């Protein structure tokens, strides 16, 4: 039987186990479905699609609507099937054989995974003990590896930590110094107090990626984008497959942008609920990390993390088991759900730990 490329044969796929449980707090989805009006609008839109025609290849309306949201033109917006496809296209364009991507662990596993898939060498630095980005370490990795692409993730998955503006600016200067591109993955950007979107400008090697999956209650739609310099967006458009964004998805995104106030209200509710969940967690024997996202990382102090994970599953509550990930020994990550879901989780956890 034919074998895949050697590096692929050695690779493990990306796994995020899904179990049948009543409370699912493991993949950072929104606990609320999208607005009912949006679902109705989309249903009507299905009938209006010219199904025998290819979709608008340039996704002009959608890019203009996203650009308007962020105060930039459509030519500064690149849209794809989830922000993972955005990241893949960035690495297909600026990574590849003979080039290097840099990450600082612990961070989102897909950055390194997609780098490897695209034949890009990976330079792995470490975050500081509190999981903040350590600029001396950034300087070391960027100086040694001279990466073509460097990834920050703010808020960082799985730690929840937000990189401050000074850190992003300093990292950008270092990456620019080796003619690299800085990607700031802001999949959870709307939950955080500030965004690197304001630093994007023509001539600056910075792109900021976002997704409809988390904040916009649309994980099923698979829609993500980046905002960056026109020169970068033009190159990405050359690399991505033609007509990769189907007509219905383009409409789904445009229609969602008619409900920004409702989406913002959801974010505000989740941020408030995050405060409540963290306050209750802090009363339990667990270590809790500060979060600017819609999830919280914590480490049970009295019972082994993997054991806690299993006992939560036994009570039909699913959280992300990070307990065997490097530097996250014993840690679990819980997505902010509805108040009722969070109470079920907290009551179960309290029962297990006390
Ligand atoms: C969830 C996630 C993504 C990917 O989201 P898509 O569903 O592909 O848009 C990207 N980056 C981070 C950090 C994430 O947590």
PDB file of N, CA and C in Angstrom, residues 257-347:
ATOM      1  N   UNK A 257     -23.460  39.737  10.028  1.00  0.00           N
ATOM      2  CA  UNK A 257     -22.960  41.082  10.295  1.00  0.00           C
ATOM      3  C   UNK A 257     -24.089  42.103  10.412  1.00  0.00           C
ATOM      4  N   UNK A 258     -25.304  41.659  10.168  1.00  0.00           N
ATOM      5  CA  UNK A 258     -26.475  42.492  10.447  1.00  0.00           C
ATOM      6  C   UNK A 258     -26.929  42.364  11.892  1.00  0.00           C
ATOM      7  N   UNK A 259     -26.262  41.526  12.666  1.00  0.00           N
ATOM      8  CA  UNK A 259     -26.672  41.291  14.062  1.00  0.00           C
ATOM      9  C   UNK A 259     -25.539  41.565  15.040  1.00  0.00           C
ATOM     10  N   UNK A 260     -24.727  42.554  14.729  1.00  0.00           N
ATOM     11  CA  UNK A 260     -23.542  42.820  15.557  1.00  0.00           C
ATOM     12  C   UNK A 260     -23.915  43.156  17.003  1.00  0.00           C
ATOM     13  N   UNK A 261     -24.962  43.951  17.189  1.00  0.00           N
ATOM     14  CA  UNK A 261     -25.340  44.351  18.552  1.00  0.00           C
ATOM     15  C   UNK A 261     -25.693  43.119  19.387  1.00  0.00           C
ATOM     16  N   UNK A 262     -26.426  42.195  18.780  1.00  0.00           N
ATOM     17  CA  UNK A 262     -26.808  40.962  19.473  1.00  0.00           C
ATOM     18  C   UNK A 262     -25.576  40.112  19.804  1.00  0.00           C
ATOM     19  N   UNK A 263     -24.639  40.052  18.854  1.00  0.00           N
ATOM     20  CA  UNK A 263     -23.410  39.284  19.099  1.00  0.00           C
ATOM     21  C   UNK A 263     -22.603  39.929  20.225  1.00  0.00           C
ATOM     22  N   UNK A 264     -22.529  41.259  20.219  1.00  0.00           N
ATOM     23  CA  UNK A 264     -21.795  41.956  21.280  1.00  0.00           C
ATOM     24  C   UNK A 264     -22.434  41.714  22.648  1.00  0.00           C
ATOM     25  N   UNK A 265     -23.772  41.652  22.654  1.00  0.00           N
ATOM     26  CA  UNK A 265     -24.468  41.409  23.918  1.00  0.00           C
ATOM     27  C   UNK A 265     -24.123  40.017  24.459  1.00  0.00           C
ATOM     28  N   UNK A 266     -23.980  39.044  23.550  1.00  0.00           N
ATOM     29  CA  UNK A 266     -23.595  37.701  23.984  1.00  0.00           C
ATOM     30  C   UNK A 266     -22.213  37.707  24.625  1.00  0.00           C
ATOM     31  N   UNK A 267     -21.298  38.435  23.983  1.00  0.00           N
ATOM     32  CA  UNK A 267     -19.938  38.513  24.513  1.00  0.00           C
ATOM     33  C   UNK A 267     -19.971  39.119  25.918  1.00  0.00           C
ATOM     34  N   UNK A 268     -20.739  40.196  26.078  1.00  0.00           N
ATOM     35  CA  UNK A 268     -20.817  40.853  27.390  1.00  0.00           C
ATOM     36  C   UNK A 268     -21.381  39.892  28.434  1.00  0.00           C
ATOM     37  N   UNK A 269     -22.402  39.115  28.063  1.00  0.00           N
ATOM     38  CA  UNK A 269     -22.981  38.147  29.011  1.00  0.00           C
ATOM     39  C   UNK A 269     -21.943  37.106  29.414  1.00  0.00           C
ATOM     40  N   UNK A 270     -21.170  36.623  28.425  1.00  0.00           N
ATOM     41  CA  UNK A 270     -20.182  35.582  28.720  1.00  0.00           C
ATOM     42  C   UNK A 270     -19.040  36.122  29.575  1.00  0.00           C
ATOM     43  N   UNK A 271     -18.649  37.389  29.329  1.00  0.00           N
ATOM     44  CA  UNK A 271     -17.575  37.975  30.138  1.00  0.00           C
ATOM     45  C   UNK A 271     -18.037  38.098  31.586  1.00  0.00           C
ATOM     46  N   UNK A 272     -19.294  38.490  31.783  1.00  0.00           N
ATOM     47  CA  UNK A 272     -19.827  38.594  33.139  1.00  0.00           C
ATOM     48  C   UNK A 272     -19.899  37.208  33.798  1.00  0.00           C
ATOM     49  N   UNK A 273     -20.352  36.251  33.021  1.00  0.00           N
ATOM     50  CA  UNK A 273     -20.462  34.882  33.538  1.00  0.00           C
ATOM     51  C   UNK A 273     -19.077  34.309  33.855  1.00  0.00           C
ATOM     52  N   UNK A 274     -18.082  34.689  33.063  1.00  0.00           N
ATOM     53  CA  UNK A 274     -16.704  34.255  33.337  1.00  0.00           C
ATOM     54  C   UNK A 274     -16.279  34.738  34.731  1.00  0.00           C
ATOM     55  N   UNK A 275     -16.630  35.989  35.055  1.00  0.00           N
ATOM     56  CA  UNK A 275     -16.296  36.532  36.370  1.00  0.00           C
ATOM     57  C   UNK A 275     -16.937  35.714  37.475  1.00  0.00           C
ATOM     58  N   UNK A 276     -18.185  35.336  37.270  1.00  0.00           N
ATOM     59  CA  UNK A 276     -18.895  34.555  38.285  1.00  0.00           C
ATOM     60  C   UNK A 276     -18.261  33.172  38.442  1.00  0.00           C
ATOM     61  N   UNK A 277     -17.946  32.531  37.304  1.00  0.00           N
ATOM     62  CA  UNK A 277     -17.364  31.189  37.348  1.00  0.00           C
ATOM     63  C   UNK A 277     -15.988  31.216  38.033  1.00  0.00           C
ATOM     64  N   UNK A 278     -15.180  32.221  37.680  1.00  0.00           N
ATOM     65  CA  UNK A 278     -13.851  32.316  38.286  1.00  0.00           C
ATOM     66  C   UNK A 278     -13.962  32.546  39.796  1.00  0.00           C
ATOM     67  N   UNK A 279     -14.925  33.385  40.199  1.00  0.00           N
ATOM     68  CA  UNK A 279     -15.102  33.652  41.634  1.00  0.00           C
ATOM     69  C   UNK A 279     -15.454  32.373  42.380  1.00  0.00           C
ATOM     70  N   UNK A 280     -16.346  31.567  41.793  1.00  0.00           N
ATOM     71  CA  UNK A 280     -16.717  30.317  42.489  1.00  0.00           C
ATOM     72  C   UNK A 280     -15.576  29.310  42.458  1.00  0.00           C
ATOM     73  N   UNK A 281     -14.844  29.260  41.317  1.00  0.00           N
ATOM     74  CA  UNK A 281     -13.689  28.350  41.232  1.00  0.00           C
ATOM     75  C   UNK A 281     -12.663  28.692  42.301  1.00  0.00           C
ATOM     76  N   UNK A 282     -12.492  30.002  42.531  1.00  0.00           N
ATOM     77  CA  UNK A 282     -11.456  30.443  43.469  1.00  0.00           C
ATOM     78  C   UNK A 282     -11.750  30.017  44.909  1.00  0.00           C
ATOM     79  N   UNK A 283     -13.001  29.648  45.173  1.00  0.00           N
ATOM     80  CA  UNK A 283     -13.343  29.176  46.519  1.00  0.00           C
ATOM     81  C   UNK A 283     -13.048  27.688  46.683  1.00  0.00           C
ATOM     82  N   UNK A 284     -12.692  27.027  45.579  1.00  0.00           N
ATOM     83  CA  UNK A 284     -12.404  25.584  45.627  1.00  0.00           C
ATOM     84  C   UNK A 284     -10.895  25.363  45.674  1.00  0.00           C
ATOM     85  N   UNK A 285     -10.454  24.182  46.063  1.00  0.00           N
ATOM     86  CA  UNK A 285      -9.012  23.911  46.090  1.00  0.00           C
ATOM     87  C   UNK A 285      -8.448  23.693  44.683  1.00  0.00           C
ATOM     88  N   UNK A 286      -8.390  24.768  43.897  1.00  0.00           N
ATOM     89  CA  UNK A 286      -7.829  24.714  42.546  1.00  0.00           C
ATOM     90  C   UNK A 286      -6.984  25.961  42.304  1.00  0.00           C
ATOM     91  N   UNK A 287      -5.992  25.832  41.399  1.00  0.00           N
ATOM     92  CA  UNK A 287      -5.248  26.999  40.943  1.00  0.00           C
ATOM     93  C   UNK A 287      -5.963  27.480  39.677  1.00  0.00           C
ATOM     94  N   UNK A 288      -6.230  28.787  39.579  1.00  0.00           N
ATOM     95  CA  UNK A 288      -6.974  29.329  38.434  1.00  0.00           C
ATOM     96  C   UNK A 288      -6.123  30.387  37.743  1.00  0.00           C
ATOM     97  N   UNK A 289      -6.046  30.339  36.427  1.00  0.00           N
ATOM     98  CA  UNK A 289      -5.307  31.362  35.687  1.00  0.00           C
ATOM     99  C   UNK A 289      -6.258  32.446  35.198  1.00  0.00           C
ATOM    100  N   UNK A 290      -5.804  33.706  35.217  1.00  0.00           N
ATOM    101  CA  UNK A 290      -6.664  34.790  34.737  1.00  0.00           C
ATOM    102  C   UNK A 290      -6.952  34.610  33.248  1.00  0.00           C
ATOM    103  N   UNK A 291      -8.195  34.865  32.819  1.00  0.00           N
ATOM    104  CA  UNK A 291      -8.564  34.631  31.423  1.00  0.00           C
ATOM    105  C   UNK A 291      -9.190  35.853  30.778  1.00  0.00           C
ATOM    106  N   UNK A 292      -8.780  36.148  29.550  1.00  0.00           N
ATOM    107  CA  UNK A 292      -9.417  37.169  28.733  1.00  0.00           C
ATOM    108  C   UNK A 292     -10.232  36.523  27.629  1.00  0.00           C
ATOM    109  N   UNK A 293     -10.567  35.240  27.791  1.00  0.00           N
ATOM    110  CA  UNK A 293     -11.265  34.496  26.733  1.00  0.00           C
ATOM    111  C   UNK A 293     -12.592  33.940  27.252  1.00  0.00           C
ATOM    112  N   UNK A 294     -13.215  33.025  26.509  1.00  0.00           N
ATOM    113  CA  UNK A 294     -14.461  32.415  26.976  1.00  0.00           C
ATOM    114  C   UNK A 294     -14.207  31.029  27.572  1.00  0.00           C
ATOM    115  N   UNK A 295     -13.025  30.875  28.174  1.00  0.00           N
ATOM    116  CA  UNK A 295     -12.688  29.629  28.856  1.00  0.00           C
ATOM    117  C   UNK A 295     -11.718  29.963  29.983  1.00  0.00           C
ATOM    118  N   UNK A 296     -11.556  29.010  30.887  1.00  0.00           N
ATOM    119  CA  UNK A 296     -10.669  29.231  32.030  1.00  0.00           C
ATOM    120  C   UNK A 296      -9.833  27.978  32.238  1.00  0.00           C
ATOM    121  N   UNK A 297      -8.539  28.172  32.449  1.00  0.00           N
ATOM    122  CA  UNK A 297      -7.631  27.065  32.752  1.00  0.00           C
ATOM    123  C   UNK A 297      -7.494  26.951  34.266  1.00  0.00           C
ATOM    124  N   UNK A 298      -7.584  25.734  34.767  1.00  0.00           N
ATOM    125  CA  UNK A 298      -7.427  25.545  36.212  1.00  0.00           C
ATOM    126  C   UNK A 298      -6.772  24.203  36.505  1.00  0.00           C
ATOM    127  N   UNK A 299      -6.176  24.122  37.721  1.00  0.00           N
ATOM    128  CA  UNK A 299      -5.515  22.878  38.115  1.00  0.00           C
ATOM    129  C   UNK A 299      -6.004  22.484  39.509  1.00  0.00           C
ATOM    130  N   UNK A 300      -6.711  21.354  39.601  1.00  0.00           N
ATOM    131  CA  UNK A 300      -7.164  20.884  40.911  1.00  0.00           C
ATOM    132  C   UNK A 300      -5.957  20.597  41.807  1.00  0.00           C
ATOM    133  N   UNK A 301      -6.064  21.008  43.067  1.00  0.00           N
ATOM    134  CA  UNK A 301      -4.916  20.872  43.972  1.00  0.00           C
ATOM    135  C   UNK A 301      -4.945  19.571  44.763  1.00  0.00           C
ATOM    136  N   UNK A 302      -6.146  19.027  44.993  1.00  0.00           N
ATOM    137  CA  UNK A 302      -6.239  17.878  45.909  1.00  0.00           C
ATOM    138  C   UNK A 302      -6.406  16.549  45.183  1.00  0.00           C
ATOM    139  N   UNK A 303      -6.904  16.580  43.949  1.00  0.00           N
ATOM    140  CA  UNK A 303      -7.138  15.343  43.194  1.00  0.00           C
ATOM    141  C   UNK A 303      -6.438  15.496  41.840  1.00  0.00           C
ATOM    142  N   UNK A 304      -5.886  14.402  41.331  1.00  0.00           N
ATOM    143  CA  UNK A 304      -5.196  14.399  40.047  1.00  0.00           C
ATOM    144  C   UNK A 304      -6.137  14.891  38.920  1.00  0.00           C
ATOM    145  N   UNK A 305      -5.614  15.742  38.038  1.00  0.00           N
ATOM    146  CA  UNK A 305      -6.429  16.374  36.997  1.00  0.00           C
ATOM    147  C   UNK A 305      -7.152  15.377  36.101  1.00  0.00           C
ATOM    148  N   UNK A 306      -6.457  14.344  35.649  1.00  0.00           N
ATOM    149  CA  UNK A 306      -7.065  13.358  34.750  1.00  0.00           C
ATOM    150  C   UNK A 306      -8.211  12.632  35.461  1.00  0.00           C
ATOM    151  N   UNK A 307      -8.030  12.427  36.744  1.00  0.00           N
ATOM    152  CA  UNK A 307      -9.038  11.783  37.572  1.00  0.00           C
ATOM    153  C   UNK A 307     -10.282  12.671  37.699  1.00  0.00           C
ATOM    154  N   UNK A 308     -10.037  13.961  37.921  1.00  0.00           N
ATOM    155  CA  UNK A 308     -11.144  14.921  38.003  1.00  0.00           C
ATOM    156  C   UNK A 308     -11.902  14.942  36.680  1.00  0.00           C
ATOM    157  N   UNK A 309     -11.138  14.950  35.563  1.00  0.00           N
ATOM    158  CA  UNK A 309     -11.772  14.962  34.233  1.00  0.00           C
ATOM    159  C   UNK A 309     -12.726  13.775  34.090  1.00  0.00           C
ATOM    160  N   UNK A 310     -12.241  12.563  34.460  1.00  0.00           N
ATOM    161  CA  UNK A 310     -13.065  11.357  34.332  1.00  0.00           C
ATOM    162  C   UNK A 310     -14.295  11.430  35.242  1.00  0.00           C
ATOM    163  N   UNK A 311     -14.101  11.947  36.447  1.00  0.00           N
ATOM    164  CA  UNK A 311     -15.235  11.999  37.378  1.00  0.00           C
ATOM    165  C   UNK A 311     -16.256  13.056  36.937  1.00  0.00           C
ATOM    166  N   UNK A 312     -15.794  14.089  36.237  1.00  0.00           N
ATOM    167  CA  UNK A 312     -16.744  15.048  35.644  1.00  0.00           C
ATOM    168  C   UNK A 312     -17.526  14.366  34.518  1.00  0.00           C
ATOM    169  N   UNK A 313     -16.816  13.594  33.674  1.00  0.00           N
ATOM    170  CA  UNK A 313     -17.492  12.860  32.589  1.00  0.00           C
ATOM    171  C   UNK A 313     -18.537  11.908  33.179  1.00  0.00           C
ATOM    172  N   UNK A 314     -18.190  11.256  34.285  1.00  0.00           N
ATOM    173  CA  UNK A 314     -19.138  10.344  34.943  1.00  0.00           C
ATOM    174  C   UNK A 314     -20.409  11.083  35.359  1.00  0.00           C
ATOM    175  N   UNK A 315     -20.267  12.411  35.597  1.00  0.00           N
ATOM    176  CA  UNK A 315     -21.436  13.236  35.956  1.00  0.00           C
ATOM    177  C   UNK A 315     -21.980  13.972  34.724  1.00  0.00           C
ATOM    178  N   UNK A 316     -21.596  13.485  33.526  1.00  0.00           N
ATOM    179  CA  UNK A 316     -22.079  14.024  32.236  1.00  0.00           C
ATOM    180  C   UNK A 316     -21.647  15.466  31.974  1.00  0.00           C
ATOM    181  N   UNK A 317     -20.453  15.834  32.469  1.00  0.00           N
ATOM    182  CA  UNK A 317     -19.877  17.153  32.199  1.00  0.00           C
ATOM    183  C   UNK A 317     -18.546  16.939  31.488  1.00  0.00           C
ATOM    184  N   UNK A 318     -18.391  17.530  30.298  1.00  0.00           N
ATOM    185  CA  UNK A 318     -17.162  17.358  29.522  1.00  0.00           C
ATOM    186  C   UNK A 318     -16.374  18.666  29.488  1.00  0.00           C
ATOM    187  N   UNK A 319     -15.137  18.640  30.009  1.00  0.00           N
ATOM    188  CA  UNK A 319     -14.227  19.778  29.868  1.00  0.00           C
ATOM    189  C   UNK A 319     -13.016  19.289  29.080  1.00  0.00           C
ATOM    190  N   UNK A 320     -12.097  20.192  28.735  1.00  0.00           N
ATOM    191  CA  UNK A 320     -10.915  19.767  27.974  1.00  0.00           C
ATOM    192  C   UNK A 320      -9.853  19.263  28.933  1.00  0.00           C
ATOM    193  N   UNK A 321      -9.364  18.065  28.633  1.00  0.00           N
ATOM    194  CA  UNK A 321      -8.340  17.462  29.474  1.00  0.00           C
ATOM    195  C   UNK A 321      -6.961  17.858  28.951  1.00  0.00           C
ATOM    196  N   UNK A 322      -6.318  18.793  29.606  1.00  0.00           N
ATOM    197  CA  UNK A 322      -4.977  19.249  29.200  1.00  0.00           C
ATOM    198  C   UNK A 322      -3.928  18.638  30.115  1.00  0.00           C
ATOM    199  N   UNK A 323      -4.340  17.680  30.957  1.00  0.00           N
ATOM    200  CA  UNK A 323      -3.490  17.261  32.079  1.00  0.00           C
ATOM    201  C   UNK A 323      -2.195  16.586  31.646  1.00  0.00           C
ATOM    202  N   UNK A 324      -2.146  16.109  30.378  1.00  0.00           N
ATOM    203  CA  UNK A 324      -0.906  15.454  29.955  1.00  0.00           C
ATOM    204  C   UNK A 324      -0.114  16.331  28.990  1.00  0.00           C
ATOM    205  N   UNK A 325      -0.579  17.585  28.760  1.00  0.00           N
ATOM    206  CA  UNK A 325       0.128  18.461  27.834  1.00  0.00           C
ATOM    207  C   UNK A 325       1.360  19.038  28.530  1.00  0.00           C
ATOM    208  N   UNK A 326       2.457  19.226  27.772  1.00  0.00           N
ATOM    209  CA  UNK A 326       3.666  19.769  28.385  1.00  0.00           C
ATOM    210  C   UNK A 326       3.380  21.064  29.141  1.00  0.00           C
ATOM    211  N   UNK A 327       3.898  21.166  30.330  1.00  0.00           N
ATOM    212  CA  UNK A 327       3.786  22.333  31.217  1.00  0.00           C
ATOM    213  C   UNK A 327       2.378  22.543  31.769  1.00  0.00           C
ATOM    214  N   UNK A 328       1.430  21.712  31.382  1.00  0.00           N
ATOM    215  CA  UNK A 328       0.064  21.881  31.896  1.00  0.00           C
ATOM    216  C   UNK A 328      -0.349  20.663  32.727  1.00  0.00           C
ATOM    217  N   UNK A 329       0.648  20.009  33.330  1.00  0.00           N
ATOM    218  CA  UNK A 329       0.399  18.796  34.104  1.00  0.00           C
ATOM    219  C   UNK A 329      -0.766  19.014  35.073  1.00  0.00           C
ATOM    220  N   UNK A 330      -1.762  18.154  34.969  1.00  0.00           N
ATOM    221  CA  UNK A 330      -2.886  18.208  35.903  1.00  0.00           C
ATOM    222  C   UNK A 330      -3.918  19.277  35.597  1.00  0.00           C
ATOM    223  N   UNK A 331      -3.758  20.004  34.471  1.00  0.00           N
ATOM    224  CA  UNK A 331      -4.676  21.117  34.183  1.00  0.00           C
ATOM    225  C   UNK A 331      -5.895  20.691  33.366  1.00  0.00           C
ATOM    226  N   UNK A 332      -6.987  21.397  33.588  1.00  0.00           N
ATOM    227  CA  UNK A 332      -8.205  21.236  32.809  1.00  0.00           C
ATOM    228  C   UNK A 332      -8.634  22.615  32.304  1.00  0.00           C
ATOM    229  N   UNK A 333      -9.354  22.627  31.177  1.00  0.00           N
ATOM    230  CA  UNK A 333      -9.825  23.895  30.615  1.00  0.00           C
ATOM    231  C   UNK A 333     -11.334  23.820  30.448  1.00  0.00           C
ATOM    232  N   UNK A 334     -12.022  24.775  31.036  1.00  0.00           N
ATOM    233  CA  UNK A 334     -13.493  24.758  30.959  1.00  0.00           C
ATOM    234  C   UNK A 334     -13.987  25.958  30.161  1.00  0.00           C
ATOM    235  N   UNK A 335     -14.882  25.693  29.203  1.00  0.00           N
ATOM    236  CA  UNK A 335     -15.511  26.759  28.416  1.00  0.00           C
ATOM    237  C   UNK A 335     -16.623  27.393  29.240  1.00  0.00           C
ATOM    238  N   UNK A 336     -16.770  28.723  29.121  1.00  0.00           N
ATOM    239  CA  UNK A 336     -17.892  29.378  29.798  1.00  0.00           C
ATOM    240  C   UNK A 336     -19.179  28.989  29.080  1.00  0.00           C
ATOM    241  N   UNK A 337     -20.118  28.427  29.834  1.00  0.00           N
ATOM    242  CA  UNK A 337     -21.390  28.017  29.247  1.00  0.00           C
ATOM    243  C   UNK A 337     -22.509  28.927  29.712  1.00  0.00           C
ATOM    244  N   UNK A 338     -23.734  28.416  29.683  1.00  0.00           N
ATOM    245  CA  UNK A 338     -24.846  29.167  30.274  1.00  0.00           C
ATOM    246  C   UNK A 338     -24.693  29.088  31.786  1.00  0.00           C
ATOM    247  N   UNK A 339     -25.318  30.006  32.544  1.00  0.00           N
ATOM    248  CA  UNK A 339     -25.232  29.918  34.006  1.00  0.00           C
ATOM    249  C   UNK A 339     -25.645  28.541  34.512  1.00  0.00           C
ATOM    250  N   UNK A 340     -26.659  27.938  33.921  1.00  0.00           N
ATOM    251  CA  UNK A 340     -27.113  26.617  34.380  1.00  0.00           C
ATOM    252  C   UNK A 340     -26.044  25.557  34.122  1.00  0.00           C
ATOM    253  N   UNK A 341     -25.430  25.594  32.929  1.00  0.00           N
ATOM    254  CA  UNK A 341     -24.372  24.618  32.619  1.00  0.00           C
ATOM    255  C   UNK A 341     -23.181  24.808  33.557  1.00  0.00           C
ATOM    256  N   UNK A 342     -22.831  26.066  33.793  1.00  0.00           N
ATOM    257  CA  UNK A 342     -21.682  26.336  34.651  1.00  0.00           C
ATOM    258  C   UNK A 342     -21.944  25.883  36.084  1.00  0.00           C
ATOM    259  N   UNK A 343     -23.187  26.058  36.554  1.00  0.00           N
ATOM    260  CA  UNK A 343     -23.521  25.592  37.900  1.00  0.00           C
ATOM    261  C   UNK A 343     -23.423  24.075  37.993  1.00  0.00           C
ATOM    262  N   UNK A 344     -23.887  23.387  36.934  1.00  0.00           N
ATOM    263  CA  UNK A 344     -23.775  21.919  36.941  1.00  0.00           C
ATOM    264  C   UNK A 344     -22.308  21.516  37.061  1.00  0.00           C
ATOM    265  N   UNK A 345     -21.456  22.199  36.258  1.00  0.00           N
ATOM    266  CA  UNK A 345     -20.016  21.927  36.305  1.00  0.00           C
ATOM    267  C   UNK A 345     -19.449  22.222  37.699  1.00  0.00           C
ATOM    268  N   UNK A 346     -19.772  23.402  38.234  1.00  0.00           N
ATOM    269  CA  UNK A 346     -19.189  23.825  39.517  1.00  0.00           C
ATOM    270  C   UNK A 346     -19.661  22.923  40.661  1.00  0.00           C
ATOM    271  N   UNK A 347     -20.934  22.559  40.651  1.00  0.00           N
ATOM    272  CA  UNK A 347     -21.442  21.669  41.709  1.00  0.00           C
ATOM    273  C   UNK A 347     -20.744  20.317  41.639  1.00  0.00           C
TER     274      UNK A 347
END
